[in-house]
Coordinates of C-alpha atoms and ligand atoms in Angstrom, one line a residue:
M359 CA 34.9 10.5 41.6
T360 CA 34.0 14.1 41.0
I361 CA 30.7 15.1 39.6
R362 CA 30.8 18.0 37.1
V363 CA 28.3 20.0 35.2
L364 CA 28.9 19.5 31.5
P365 CA 29.6 22.5 29.3
P366 CA 26.7 23.3 26.8
Q367 CA 28.7 22.3 23.7
L368 CA 29.3 18.8 25.1
I369 CA 25.6 18.6 26.2
N370 CA 24.7 19.5 22.6
Q371 CA 27.1 17.0 21.2
I372 CA 25.6 14.2 23.4
A373 CA 22.1 15.3 22.2
A374 CA 23.5 15.2 18.6
G375 CA 24.5 11.6 19.2
E376 CA 20.8 10.7 19.5
V377 CA 19.4 12.3 16.4
I378 CA 22.3 13.2 14.1
D379 CA 24.0 10.0 12.9
R380 CA 24.6 11.0 9.3
P381 CA 24.0 13.9 6.8
A382 CA 20.6 12.5 6.0
S383 CA 19.3 13.0 9.6
I384 CA 20.4 16.7 9.4
V385 CA 18.5 17.1 6.2
K386 CA 15.4 15.6 7.9
E387 CA 15.6 18.0 10.8
L388 CA 16.1 21.0 8.6
L389 CA 13.3 20.1 6.2
E390 CA 11.0 19.7 9.2
N391 CA 11.8 23.2 10.2
C392 CA 11.0 24.4 6.7
F393 CA 7.6 22.6 6.9
D394 CA 6.9 24.3 10.2
A395 CA 7.8 27.7 8.7
N396 CA 5.0 27.2 6.1
A397 CA 7.4 27.3 3.2
T398 CA 6.1 26.5 -0.3
Q399 CA 9.4 26.0 -2.1
L400 CA 12.6 24.4 -0.9
T401 CA 16.0 24.2 -2.5
I402 CA 18.5 21.7 -1.2
H403 CA 22.2 21.8 -2.2
I404 CA 24.4 19.0 -1.2
E405 CA 28.2 18.6 -1.6
Q406 CA 30.1 15.4 -1.1
G407 CA 27.2 13.4 0.2
G408 CA 26.4 16.1 2.7
M409 CA 29.6 15.6 4.6
R410 CA 31.1 18.8 3.2
L411 CA 27.9 20.9 2.8
I412 CA 24.2 20.8 3.3
R413 CA 22.4 24.0 2.4
I414 CA 18.6 24.3 2.5
C415 CA 16.8 27.4 1.5
D416 CA 13.1 28.0 2.1
N417 CA 10.6 30.8 1.5
G418 CA 8.8 30.4 4.8
V419 CA 8.1 33.0 7.5
G420 CA 11.7 33.5 8.5
I421 CA 13.2 34.2 11.9
E422 CA 13.4 37.7 13.6
K423 CA 16.9 39.1 14.1
D424 CA 16.7 38.9 17.9
D425 CA 15.5 35.4 17.8
L426 CA 18.4 34.1 15.8
P427 CA 20.6 33.3 18.8
L428 CA 17.6 31.5 20.5
A429 CA 17.0 29.4 17.4
L430 CA 20.6 28.1 17.9
S431 CA 20.1 27.5 21.6
R432 CA 19.2 24.2 23.1
H433 CA 15.7 23.9 24.4
A434 CA 14.5 27.0 22.7
T435 CA 11.6 26.7 20.4
S436 CA 8.8 28.8 19.0
K437 CA 6.5 25.8 18.6
I438 CA 5.3 24.9 22.1
C439 CA 5.3 26.7 25.5
N440 CA 3.6 24.4 27.9
L441 CA 2.6 20.8 28.5
D442 CA -0.8 21.4 27.0
D443 CA 0.9 22.4 23.7
L444 CA 3.0 19.3 23.8
E445 CA -0.1 17.2 24.0
H446 CA -1.6 18.9 20.9
V447 CA 1.5 19.2 18.8
T448 CA 0.7 20.1 15.2
S449 CA 4.2 21.1 14.2
M450 CA 7.0 18.7 13.1
G451 CA 9.4 20.0 15.7
F452 CA 8.9 20.8 19.4
R453 CA 12.1 19.7 21.1
G454 CA 14.1 22.8 20.3
E455 CA 17.3 20.8 20.0
A456 CA 18.0 20.3 16.3
L457 CA 19.9 23.4 15.4
A458 CA 21.8 23.5 18.7
S459 CA 22.8 19.8 18.3
I460 CA 23.8 20.3 14.6
S461 CA 25.9 23.4 15.4
S462 CA 27.8 21.5 18.0
V463 CA 29.1 18.9 15.5
A464 CA 29.3 20.9 12.3
K465 CA 29.8 24.5 11.1
L466 CA 26.3 26.0 11.0
T467 CA 25.3 29.3 9.6
L468 CA 21.7 30.5 9.9
T469 CA 20.5 33.3 7.6
S470 CA 17.0 34.6 7.7
R471 CA 14.7 37.4 6.8
Y472 CA 11.6 37.6 8.8
G473 CA 8.1 37.9 7.2
D474 CA 7.6 41.0 5.2
S475 CA 9.8 43.2 7.4
D476 CA 10.9 46.5 6.0
E477 CA 14.5 45.7 6.4
S478 CA 16.1 45.4 3.1
H479 CA 18.2 42.5 4.1
G480 CA 18.3 39.5 6.4
W481 CA 20.6 38.6 9.2
S482 CA 23.1 35.8 9.6
V483 CA 24.5 34.0 12.7
C484 CA 27.0 31.2 13.3
S485 CA 27.5 29.1 16.4
D486 CA 29.7 26.2 17.6
G487 CA 27.1 24.8 19.9
A488 CA 28.8 26.4 23.0
E489 CA 26.0 28.9 23.2
T490 CA 28.2 31.7 24.5
F491 CA 29.0 33.8 21.5
F492 CA 26.6 34.7 18.7
D493 CA 27.9 37.1 16.1
I494 CA 24.9 38.5 14.2
Q495 CA 25.8 40.0 10.8
P496 CA 23.7 41.6 8.2
A497 CA 23.3 39.4 5.1
P498 CA 21.4 39.7 1.9
H499 CA 18.4 37.2 1.9
K500 CA 14.9 37.2 0.5
K501 CA 12.0 36.3 2.7
G502 CA 12.6 32.9 4.4
T503 CA 15.5 31.1 5.8
T504 CA 18.7 29.4 4.7
V505 CA 20.6 27.0 6.9
E506 CA 24.1 26.0 5.8
V507 CA 25.8 23.0 7.5
G508 CA 29.5 22.4 6.6
D509 CA 32.2 20.0 7.6
L510 CA 30.0 17.5 9.5
F511 CA 31.8 16.0 12.5
Y512 CA 34.9 18.2 12.0
N513 CA 35.3 18.4 15.8
T514 CA 34.2 14.8 16.6
P515 CA 36.6 12.7 14.4
A516 CA 35.4 9.4 16.0
R517 CA 31.9 9.9 14.6
R518 CA 33.2 11.0 11.2
K519 CA 34.7 7.5 10.8
F520 CA 31.2 6.0 10.8
L521 CA 30.3 7.9 7.6
K522 CA 30.1 5.9 4.4
S523 CA 31.0 6.9 0.9
E524 CA 29.7 10.1 -0.6
K525 CA 27.4 8.1 -2.8
T526 CA 25.9 6.1 0.0
E527 CA 25.4 9.2 2.1
F528 CA 23.8 11.1 -0.7
G529 CA 21.6 8.0 -1.4
H530 CA 20.3 8.3 2.2
I531 CA 19.7 12.0 1.7
E532 CA 17.8 11.4 -1.5
T533 CA 15.6 8.8 0.3
V534 CA 14.8 11.3 3.1
V535 CA 13.9 14.0 0.7
K536 CA 11.7 11.8 -1.3
R537 CA 9.9 10.5 1.8
M538 CA 9.3 13.9 3.0
A539 CA 8.2 15.2 -0.4
L540 CA 5.5 12.5 -0.3
S541 CA 4.2 14.0 2.9
R542 CA 3.8 17.6 1.6
F543 CA 2.3 17.6 -1.9
T544 CA 1.8 21.3 -2.0
L545 CA 5.5 22.0 -1.5
G546 CA 8.0 22.3 -4.4
F547 CA 11.3 20.6 -3.9
S548 CA 14.5 20.8 -5.8
L549 CA 17.6 18.8 -4.8
F550 CA 21.1 19.3 -6.1
H551 CA 24.2 17.2 -5.6
A552 CA 27.5 18.7 -6.7
Q553 CA 25.5 21.5 -8.4
K554 CA 23.6 19.0 -10.5
E555 CA 19.9 18.9 -10.1
V556 CA 18.8 15.3 -9.2
L557 CA 15.2 16.0 -8.2
N558 CA 12.7 18.6 -9.1
L559 CA 9.2 18.3 -7.9
K560 CA 6.6 21.0 -8.6
P561 CA 3.9 21.7 -6.1
A562 CA 1.1 19.1 -6.6
L563 CA -2.2 20.8 -6.1
N564 CA -4.7 18.2 -7.3
L565 CA -5.1 14.5 -7.5
V566 CA -3.6 14.2 -10.9
Q567 CA -0.5 16.1 -9.9
E568 CA -0.3 14.2 -6.6
E569 CA -0.3 11.0 -8.6
Q570 CA 2.4 12.4 -10.8
R571 CA 4.5 13.0 -7.8
I572 CA 3.8 9.5 -6.5
A573 CA 4.9 8.2 -9.9
A574 CA 8.1 10.3 -9.9
I575 CA 9.0 9.0 -6.4
L576 CA 7.5 5.5 -6.2
S577 CA 7.6 4.6 -9.9
E578 CA 5.1 4.9 -12.7
A579 CA 4.4 1.2 -12.3
F580 CA 3.2 1.7 -8.7
I581 CA 0.6 4.3 -9.6
N582 CA -0.6 2.3 -12.5
N583 CA -1.3 -0.6 -10.2
A584 CA -2.5 1.3 -7.2
L585 CA -6.0 1.8 -5.8
H586 CA -6.7 5.3 -4.5
L587 CA -8.6 5.5 -1.2
D588 CA -10.2 8.3 0.7
F589 CA -12.1 7.5 3.9
E590 CA -13.3 9.7 6.8
V591 CA -15.1 8.6 9.9
S592 CA -15.7 10.6 13.0
G593 CA -12.4 12.6 13.1
L594 CA -10.3 9.9 11.5
A595 CA -9.3 10.1 7.9
L596 CA -7.3 7.8 5.8
R597 CA -6.3 8.5 2.2
G598 CA -3.6 7.5 -0.2
W599 CA -2.7 4.7 -2.5
V600 CA -2.2 1.0 -2.0
S601 CA -1.0 -1.5 -4.6
V602 CA -3.4 -4.1 -6.0
P603 CA -2.3 -7.5 -4.6
T604 CA -1.0 -8.7 -7.9
F605 CA 1.6 -5.9 -7.7
S606 CA 3.8 -6.8 -4.7
R607 CA 7.4 -6.9 -3.6
S608 CA 9.6 -9.3 -1.9
Q609 CA 10.7 -6.6 0.5
A610 CA 8.5 -4.3 2.6
D611 CA 10.5 -1.4 1.4
M612 CA 7.9 0.6 -0.4
Q613 CA 5.6 1.2 2.5
F614 CA 5.0 4.7 3.7
F615 CA 2.6 5.6 6.4
Y616 CA 2.2 9.2 7.5
V617 CA 0.4 10.3 10.6
N618 CA -0.6 14.0 10.5
G619 CA 2.1 14.5 7.9
R620 CA 4.8 12.7 9.8
L621 CA 6.3 9.5 8.4
V622 CA 6.2 6.9 11.1
K623 CA 6.6 3.2 11.8
D624 CA 3.8 1.7 13.8
K625 CA 3.3 -1.9 14.7
S626 CA -0.4 -1.9 14.9
V627 CA -0.8 -0.1 11.7
S628 CA 1.5 -2.4 9.8
H629 CA -0.4 -5.3 11.3
A630 CA -3.7 -4.0 10.1
I631 CA -2.4 -3.5 6.6
K632 CA -0.9 -7.0 6.5
Q633 CA -4.1 -8.5 7.7
A634 CA -6.1 -6.7 5.1
Y635 CA -3.9 -8.2 2.4
S636 CA -3.6 -11.6 4.1
D637 CA -6.0 -13.5 1.9
V638 CA -5.1 -11.9 -1.4
L639 CA -1.4 -11.8 -1.2
Y640 CA 1.1 -14.6 -1.7
H641 CA 2.8 -15.6 1.4
G642 CA 6.1 -13.7 1.9
R643 CA 5.1 -10.9 -0.6
H644 CA 4.6 -7.3 0.5
A645 CA 2.2 -4.6 -0.6
L646 CA 3.3 -1.1 -1.6
F647 CA 1.5 1.9 -0.2
A648 CA 1.6 5.6 0.6
L649 CA -1.0 6.2 3.2
Y650 CA -2.0 9.3 5.1
L651 CA -3.8 9.2 8.4
T652 CA -5.1 12.4 9.9
L653 CA -6.6 12.6 13.3
D654 CA -6.9 15.0 16.2
P655 CA -3.3 15.8 17.4
S656 CA -4.4 15.1 21.0
E657 CA -5.1 11.5 20.0
V658 CA -1.5 10.9 19.2
D659 CA 1.7 11.3 21.2
V660 CA 4.5 12.4 18.9
N661 CA 7.0 12.7 21.8
A662 CA 7.7 9.0 21.8
H663 CA 11.0 8.8 20.0
P664 CA 14.0 11.2 19.8
A665 CA 14.0 11.1 16.0
K666 CA 10.2 11.3 16.1
S667 CA 9.9 8.2 13.9
E668 CA 7.4 6.5 16.1
V669 CA 4.2 7.7 17.6
R670 CA 1.9 6.5 20.3
F671 CA -1.8 6.4 19.6
R672 CA -4.1 7.0 22.6
D673 CA -6.4 4.4 21.2
S674 CA -4.3 2.1 19.0
R675 CA -7.1 -0.5 18.7
A676 CA -9.4 2.0 17.2
I677 CA -6.7 3.0 14.7
H678 CA -6.0 -0.6 13.9
S679 CA -9.6 -1.4 13.1
F680 CA -10.1 1.8 11.1
V681 CA -7.1 1.1 8.9
L682 CA -8.1 -2.5 8.5
S683 CA -11.6 -1.8 7.5
C684 CA -10.6 1.0 5.1
L685 CA -8.2 -1.4 3.4
Q686 CA -10.5 -4.3 3.3
R687 CA -13.1 -2.2 1.7
T688 CA -10.7 -0.9 -0.9
L689 CA -9.4 -4.3 -1.7
A690 CA -12.8 -5.8 -1.8
N691 CA -13.6 -3.3 -4.5
I692 CA -11.2 -4.8 -7.0
R693 CA -13.9 -6.4 -8.9
T694 CA -15.1 -6.0 -12.4
T695 CA -15.7 -2.3 -12.4
P696 CA -17.0 -0.5 -15.5
T697 CA -13.7 1.4 -15.6
F698 CA -12.4 -1.8 -17.2
A699 CA -9.4 -1.9 -14.9
T700 CA -7.0 -4.4 -16.2
L701 CA -4.6 -6.3 -14.1
P702 CA -1.0 -6.6 -15.1
V703 CA -0.7 -9.6 -17.3
S704 CA 3.0 -10.2 -17.4
S705 CA 4.1 -9.8 -13.9
L706 CA 3.3 -10.8 -10.5
H707 CA 6.1 -8.8 -9.2
A708 CA 6.3 -5.1 -8.8
E709 CA 10.0 -5.4 -9.6
N710 CA 9.2 -6.2 -13.2
A711 CA 8.1 -3.3 -15.3
I712 CA 4.5 -3.4 -16.5
P713 CA 4.0 -2.8 -20.2
A714 CA 2.3 0.5 -20.6
S715 CA -0.4 -0.9 -22.8
F716 CA -1.8 -2.9 -19.9
S717 CA -2.0 -0.1 -17.4
P718 CA -5.4 0.6 -15.8
L719 CA -4.6 4.3 -15.9
Q720 CA -4.6 4.3 -19.6
E721 CA -7.9 2.5 -19.6
T722 CA -9.7 5.0 -17.3
V723 CA -8.8 7.9 -19.5
I724 CA -10.8 6.6 -22.5
S725 CA -13.7 9.0 -22.8
T726 CA -17.2 7.7 -22.9
A727 CA -17.6 8.8 -26.5
E728 CA -14.5 6.8 -27.5
K729 CA -15.8 3.8 -25.6
S730 CA -19.1 3.5 -27.3
E731 CA -17.4 4.2 -30.7
S732 CA -15.0 1.3 -30.2
A733 CA -17.8 -0.9 -29.0
F734 CA -19.7 -0.1 -32.1
Q735 CA -16.8 -1.1 -34.3
L736 CA -16.5 -4.3 -32.4
T737 CA -20.0 -5.5 -33.4
Q738 CA -19.4 -4.3 -37.0
K739 CA -16.2 -6.2 -37.4
P740 CA -16.0 -9.3 -35.1
L741 CA -12.6 -10.3 -33.9
P742 CA -11.0 -13.0 -35.9
L743 CA -10.7 -15.1 -32.8
A744 CA -14.4 -14.9 -32.0
I745 CA -16.3 -18.0 -33.0
N746 CA -19.6 -16.6 -31.7
T747 CA -20.9 -13.1 -31.7
P748 CA -22.2 -11.9 -28.4
K749 CA -25.7 -11.9 -30.0
Q750 CA -25.4 -15.6 -30.8
V751 CA -24.1 -16.4 -27.4
Y752 CA -26.8 -14.3 -25.9
E753 CA -29.4 -16.2 -27.9
T754 CA -28.0 -19.6 -27.1
L755 CA -27.8 -18.7 -23.5
Y756 CA -31.3 -17.5 -23.0
S757 CA -33.2 -19.6 -25.5
S758 CA -31.8 -22.8 -24.1
N759 CA -32.0 -21.9 -20.5
Q760 CA -35.0 -19.7 -19.9
P761 CA -37.2 -19.8 -22.9
T762 CA -40.1 -18.2 -21.0
T763 CA -38.3 -15.1 -19.7
I764 CA -36.2 -13.9 -22.6
P765 CA -35.0 -10.5 -21.6
A766 CA -35.0 -7.7 -24.1
Q767 CA -32.2 -7.9 -26.6
P768 CA -29.4 -5.5 -25.9
T769 CA -30.1 -2.4 -28.0
T770 CA -26.5 -1.2 -27.8
P771 CA -23.4 -3.2 -27.4
T772 CA -22.7 -1.3 -24.1
D773 CA -25.6 -3.3 -22.6
L774 CA -23.3 -6.3 -22.4
P775 CA -22.4 -7.4 -18.9
I776 CA -19.0 -6.1 -17.8
L777 CA -17.2 -9.4 -18.4
G778 CA -19.2 -9.9 -21.6
Y779 CA -20.2 -13.2 -23.0
A780 CA -17.9 -16.3 -23.4
V781 CA -17.0 -17.2 -27.0
A782 CA -14.5 -20.0 -26.4
H783 CA -12.7 -22.0 -23.8
L784 CA -9.1 -22.0 -24.8
H785 CA -6.9 -25.1 -24.0
G786 CA -9.5 -26.0 -21.3
I787 CA -8.0 -23.2 -19.2
Y788 CA -8.9 -19.8 -20.4
I789 CA -12.4 -18.4 -21.1
L790 CA -12.3 -15.9 -23.9
A791 CA -15.1 -13.4 -23.7
E792 CA -16.2 -10.5 -25.9
T793 CA -17.0 -7.4 -24.0
S794 CA -18.4 -4.0 -25.0
L795 CA -14.9 -2.5 -24.7
G796 CA -12.9 -5.3 -26.2
M797 CA -12.2 -8.7 -24.8
V798 CA -11.3 -10.5 -21.5
L799 CA -9.5 -13.7 -20.8
V800 CA -10.4 -15.4 -17.6
D801 CA -8.4 -18.1 -15.8
T802 CA -11.1 -20.6 -15.1
H803 CA -9.6 -22.2 -12.1
A804 CA -8.5 -19.0 -10.5
A805 CA -11.9 -17.4 -11.0
H806 CA -13.7 -20.4 -9.7
E807 CA -11.5 -20.6 -6.7
R808 CA -12.1 -17.0 -5.9
I809 CA -15.8 -17.3 -6.2
T810 CA -15.9 -20.4 -4.1
F811 CA -13.6 -18.9 -1.5
E812 CA -15.7 -15.8 -1.1
R813 CA -18.9 -17.9 -0.8
L814 CA -17.3 -20.2 1.7
K815 CA -16.2 -17.2 3.7
Q816 CA -19.7 -15.7 3.7
Q817 CA -21.3 -18.9 4.8
Y818 CA -18.7 -19.5 7.4
A819 CA -19.3 -16.0 8.8
A820 CA -23.0 -16.6 8.8
G821 CA -22.6 -19.6 11.1
S822 CA -21.8 -22.6 9.1
V823 CA -21.1 -23.7 5.5
A824 CA -24.0 -25.3 3.7
M825 CA -23.7 -29.1 3.7
Q826 CA -24.7 -31.6 1.1
P827 CA -25.4 -35.2 2.3
L828 CA -23.5 -37.9 0.5
L829 CA -25.5 -40.6 -1.1
L830 CA -23.2 -43.2 0.4
P831 CA -21.4 -42.2 3.6
M832 CA -17.7 -42.5 3.1
K833 CA -15.3 -44.4 5.4
I834 CA -12.0 -42.7 5.9
T835 CA -9.2 -44.6 7.6
V836 CA -6.7 -42.5 9.5
M837 CA -4.2 -42.8 12.3
P838 CA -5.8 -43.2 15.8
F839 CA -4.5 -39.8 16.9
E840 CA -6.0 -38.2 13.9
A841 CA -9.3 -39.8 14.6
E842 CA -9.2 -38.5 18.1
L843 CA -8.3 -35.0 16.8
A844 CA -11.2 -35.2 14.4
E845 CA -13.5 -36.4 17.1
N846 CA -12.6 -33.4 19.3
S847 CA -13.1 -31.1 16.3
I848 CA -16.5 -32.3 15.1
E849 CA -17.9 -28.8 15.8
F850 CA -15.2 -27.1 13.6
F851 CA -15.8 -29.6 10.8
A852 CA -19.5 -28.8 11.0
Q853 CA -18.8 -25.1 10.6
L854 CA -16.8 -26.0 7.5
G855 CA -19.7 -28.0 6.1
F856 CA -18.6 -31.5 7.0
E857 CA -20.7 -34.0 8.9
L858 CA -18.2 -36.3 10.4
D859 CA -18.3 -39.1 12.9
R860 CA -15.7 -41.3 14.5
I861 CA -16.8 -44.9 14.2
S862 CA -13.8 -46.8 15.4
L863 CA -10.3 -46.3 16.7
D864 CA -9.0 -45.4 13.3
T865 CA -12.0 -44.8 11.1
L866 CA -14.1 -41.7 10.4
L867 CA -17.4 -41.6 8.6
L868 CA -18.2 -38.7 6.3
R869 CA -21.9 -38.2 5.8
A870 CA -22.0 -34.7 4.3
Q871 CA -19.5 -32.3 2.7
P872 CA -19.7 -28.6 1.8
A873 CA -22.4 -28.1 -0.9
L874 CA -20.1 -25.6 -2.7
L875 CA -17.5 -28.3 -3.0
N876 CA -19.9 -31.2 -3.9
K877 CA -17.7 -32.2 -6.9
A878 CA -14.5 -32.3 -4.9
D879 CA -13.2 -35.5 -3.3
G880 CA -14.6 -35.4 0.2
E881 CA -12.0 -37.7 1.7
Q882 CA -9.2 -35.5 0.4
L883 CA -10.9 -32.4 1.8
V884 CA -11.2 -34.0 5.2
R885 CA -7.6 -35.1 5.1
D886 CA -6.5 -31.6 4.2
V887 CA -8.4 -30.0 7.1
L888 CA -7.0 -32.7 9.4
A889 CA -3.5 -31.9 8.2
D890 CA -4.2 -28.2 9.0
L891 CA -5.5 -29.1 12.4
I892 CA -2.3 -31.0 13.1
T893 CA -0.1 -28.1 12.2
H894 CA -2.2 -25.7 14.3
Q895 CA -2.4 -28.3 17.1
D896 CA -5.9 -27.5 18.2
S897 CA -9.2 -26.4 16.8
Y898 CA -9.2 -23.3 18.8
R899 CA -6.1 -22.0 17.0
I900 CA -7.3 -23.2 13.7
Q901 CA -10.5 -21.2 14.1
R902 CA -8.4 -18.1 13.8
E903 CA -6.7 -19.5 10.7
Y904 CA -10.0 -20.5 9.1
N905 CA -9.4 -18.2 6.1
D906 CA -6.4 -20.3 5.2
V907 CA -8.4 -23.5 5.6
L908 CA -11.2 -22.1 3.5
A909 CA -8.8 -20.9 0.8
K910 CA -7.2 -24.4 0.6
M911 CA -10.6 -26.0 0.4
A912 CA -11.6 -23.5 -2.4
C913 CA -8.5 -24.2 -4.3
Y914 CA -8.9 -27.9 -4.1
G915 CA -12.6 -27.8 -5.0
A916 CA -12.3 -25.4 -7.9
V917 CA -12.6 -26.5 -11.5
R918 CA -9.4 -28.1 -12.5
A919 CA -7.8 -27.0 -15.7
H920 CA -8.3 -28.9 -18.9
R921 CA -12.0 -29.6 -18.5
V922 CA -13.7 -28.0 -21.4
L923 CA -16.7 -25.9 -20.2
T924 CA -19.9 -25.3 -22.1
L925 CA -20.9 -21.8 -23.0
D926 CA -23.6 -21.8 -20.4
E927 CA -21.1 -22.9 -17.7
M928 CA -18.7 -20.2 -18.8
N929 CA -21.2 -17.5 -18.8
A930 CA -22.5 -18.5 -15.4
L931 CA -19.0 -18.3 -14.1
L932 CA -18.5 -14.8 -15.7
R933 CA -21.8 -13.6 -14.0
D934 CA -20.7 -15.0 -10.7
L935 CA -17.3 -13.4 -11.1
E936 CA -18.9 -10.0 -11.7
I937 CA -20.7 -10.0 -8.4
T938 CA -17.9 -11.6 -6.3
E939 CA -15.8 -9.5 -4.0
R940 CA -12.2 -9.2 -4.8
S941 CA -12.8 -11.0 -8.1
G942 CA -9.8 -9.3 -9.6
Q943 CA -7.6 -12.1 -8.3
C944 CA -7.6 -15.6 -6.9
N945 CA -6.7 -16.5 -3.4
H946 CA -3.0 -16.7 -4.2
G947 CA -3.0 -13.1 -5.4
R948 CA -2.8 -14.2 -9.1
P949 CA -5.0 -12.2 -11.4
T950 CA -8.3 -14.0 -12.3
W951 CA -8.8 -12.1 -15.5
V952 CA -7.2 -9.6 -17.9
A953 CA -8.7 -7.3 -20.4
L954 CA -7.7 -5.9 -23.7
S955 CA -9.6 -3.0 -25.1
T956 CA -10.3 -2.7 -28.8
Q957 CA -7.9 0.3 -28.8
E958 CA -5.2 -2.0 -27.7
L959 CA -6.1 -4.6 -30.2
D960 CA -6.1 -1.9 -32.9
K961 CA -2.7 -1.0 -31.8
F962 CA -1.4 -4.5 -32.2
F963 CA -2.6 -4.5 -35.8
M964 CA -1.7 -0.8 -36.4
R965 CA -5.2 -0.1 -37.4
G966 CA -6.0 3.6 -38.0
Q967 CA -2.4 4.6 -37.8
Ligands
LIG761 P1 12.3 22.9 17.0 O1 12.1 22.7 15.5 O2 12.1 21.6 17.8 O3 11.6 24.0 17.5 P2 15.0 23.5 16.1 O4 16.3 23.5 16.8 O5 14.8 22.7 14.9 O6 13.9 23.2 17.2 O7 14.6 25.0 15.7 C1 14.6 26.0 16.7 C2 13.8 27.2 16.3 O8 14.3 27.8 15.2 C3 12.4 26.8 15.8 O9 11.5 26.6 16.9 C4 12.0 27.9 14.9 O10 11.5 29.0 15.6 C5 13.3 28.4 14.3 N1 13.6 27.9 13.0 C6 14.4 26.9 12.7 N2 14.4 26.7 11.3 C7 13.6 27.6 10.8 C8 13.2 27.9 9.4 N3 13.6 27.2 8.4 N4 12.3 28.9 9.3 C9 11.8 29.6 10.4 N5 12.2 29.3 11.6 C10 13.1 28.3 11.9
LIG762 MG1 13.2 21.4 14.3

């Protein structure tokens, strides 16, 4: 066996094998270079899915004439010069390999005009990755750089075979461009395939424009069902958009997480996000998000993956808990806010389009003047559905309940509570309430379940769930092994609000059950918790799953449909709902209530048109 030193072109081709697997990966590397050159406008031309041509033109700083050969040489970079730099990388690139690798497997031409140099033109250079001969030629160019990559894999036919159809390859390119466009709002992008413009994104310089870009890339429906967040704590910042839990997908394919402007996949971050959604999202559904984490570059190692798609956090636990708490706070805020945010009525699934008239975005743009005007109309002309005016309800409510402490009558209709006052219980399922902005419909069971769940959680977190002794202790016959399990888990049952004893081989005695669930069948609740214990095998594991157990208890204990509620009961529920965290949805991620504004009602009946 003879050991040989490999020629540079082959070394570059081997390196290309790591990062260049298809046209889209070239586009990614070239765009990263444009970002690092501080460009503000990028134009991308693609022919035949990028297999015949990729041309990317930027208006960044450019490359000096004498540096052109270096740019095409392996391990030559302007971005770092020592280990310390590597540990504080702020640029997208740092390996100095991309252009050399690409030039070894495709026909690469680099043309650039540096900064505001006096030269009236730019310079152009080609290379085949052998790094021996660079022919620099004058070439017309405005300030910035153009990289042209033709005939991909022309000299490596084996790799060419792995390419898919033009359409598929272009699809990958489009995805890469969109993902990268999401990471640099202030950059303009235009993308052409076969000379046809497929994407044109203007620079987004404020929140409204950023949301327009998000809508263009991730769909209008996403932004209409997204919560914007913006947190910063001691050097860590997280901002971006996450979907409300009612707007979810069956695939985790609309999840974008950027760390210092770089799209990455990170297990601990994904876990934190999943955990934040865990008690509001249906099992097997996935949230949508575009999130941007910024932190000190020395806190993150970007040199963890050849294609730079993974990073290593110095303190990944701190990142996990930061992301988790930001998301928990954002999701807990989905309550009855005065912005009157409606939840999508028709769809649980982001795959279905949301009718524009139900979008929260539309609601939030109603000016205050318009709001009070429509509220005024509402009291003047009660809705045909309303069987009681808010005033009547208000009077009934307070005169019957608290005759001694009648609060002042609302002077303007906007004094109504956010969820208004109940006017009817429809089909024993839905509460219809009149609000200052229009009307809401509340799913009684879902609302009750959510309220109960949040209270159970609070009590559980505070040590134990309040118990209510039973007038007659209840005997529950179970299998001996269940009785034993229950006996070993008395403590856990107590935390959940049950006072339970084992009185024989196969009999349990229930003396008290959770006060919040005093109307529910105690025996059934105990059996449910036992069933959960059996699946989780021991009470230690189930302690970690207590949220699930509490959710099940809440669901079981919540008001069943078809029991007609009195106005007082309904109003009490509405008030509870207003102060409950995450009241926008029940524990299964279904909405608890929906709103229709008077504007929307007017539209139905073509009023004022
Ligand atoms: P890296 O990005 O890791 O430095 P590359 O092979 O991608 O390595 O690029 C080599 C060098 O070429 C860069 O360090 C940079 O100086 C220069 N360069 C590449 N593309 C551009 C561009 N679009 N604008 C300005 N300079 C560029
Ligand atoms: Mg690069």
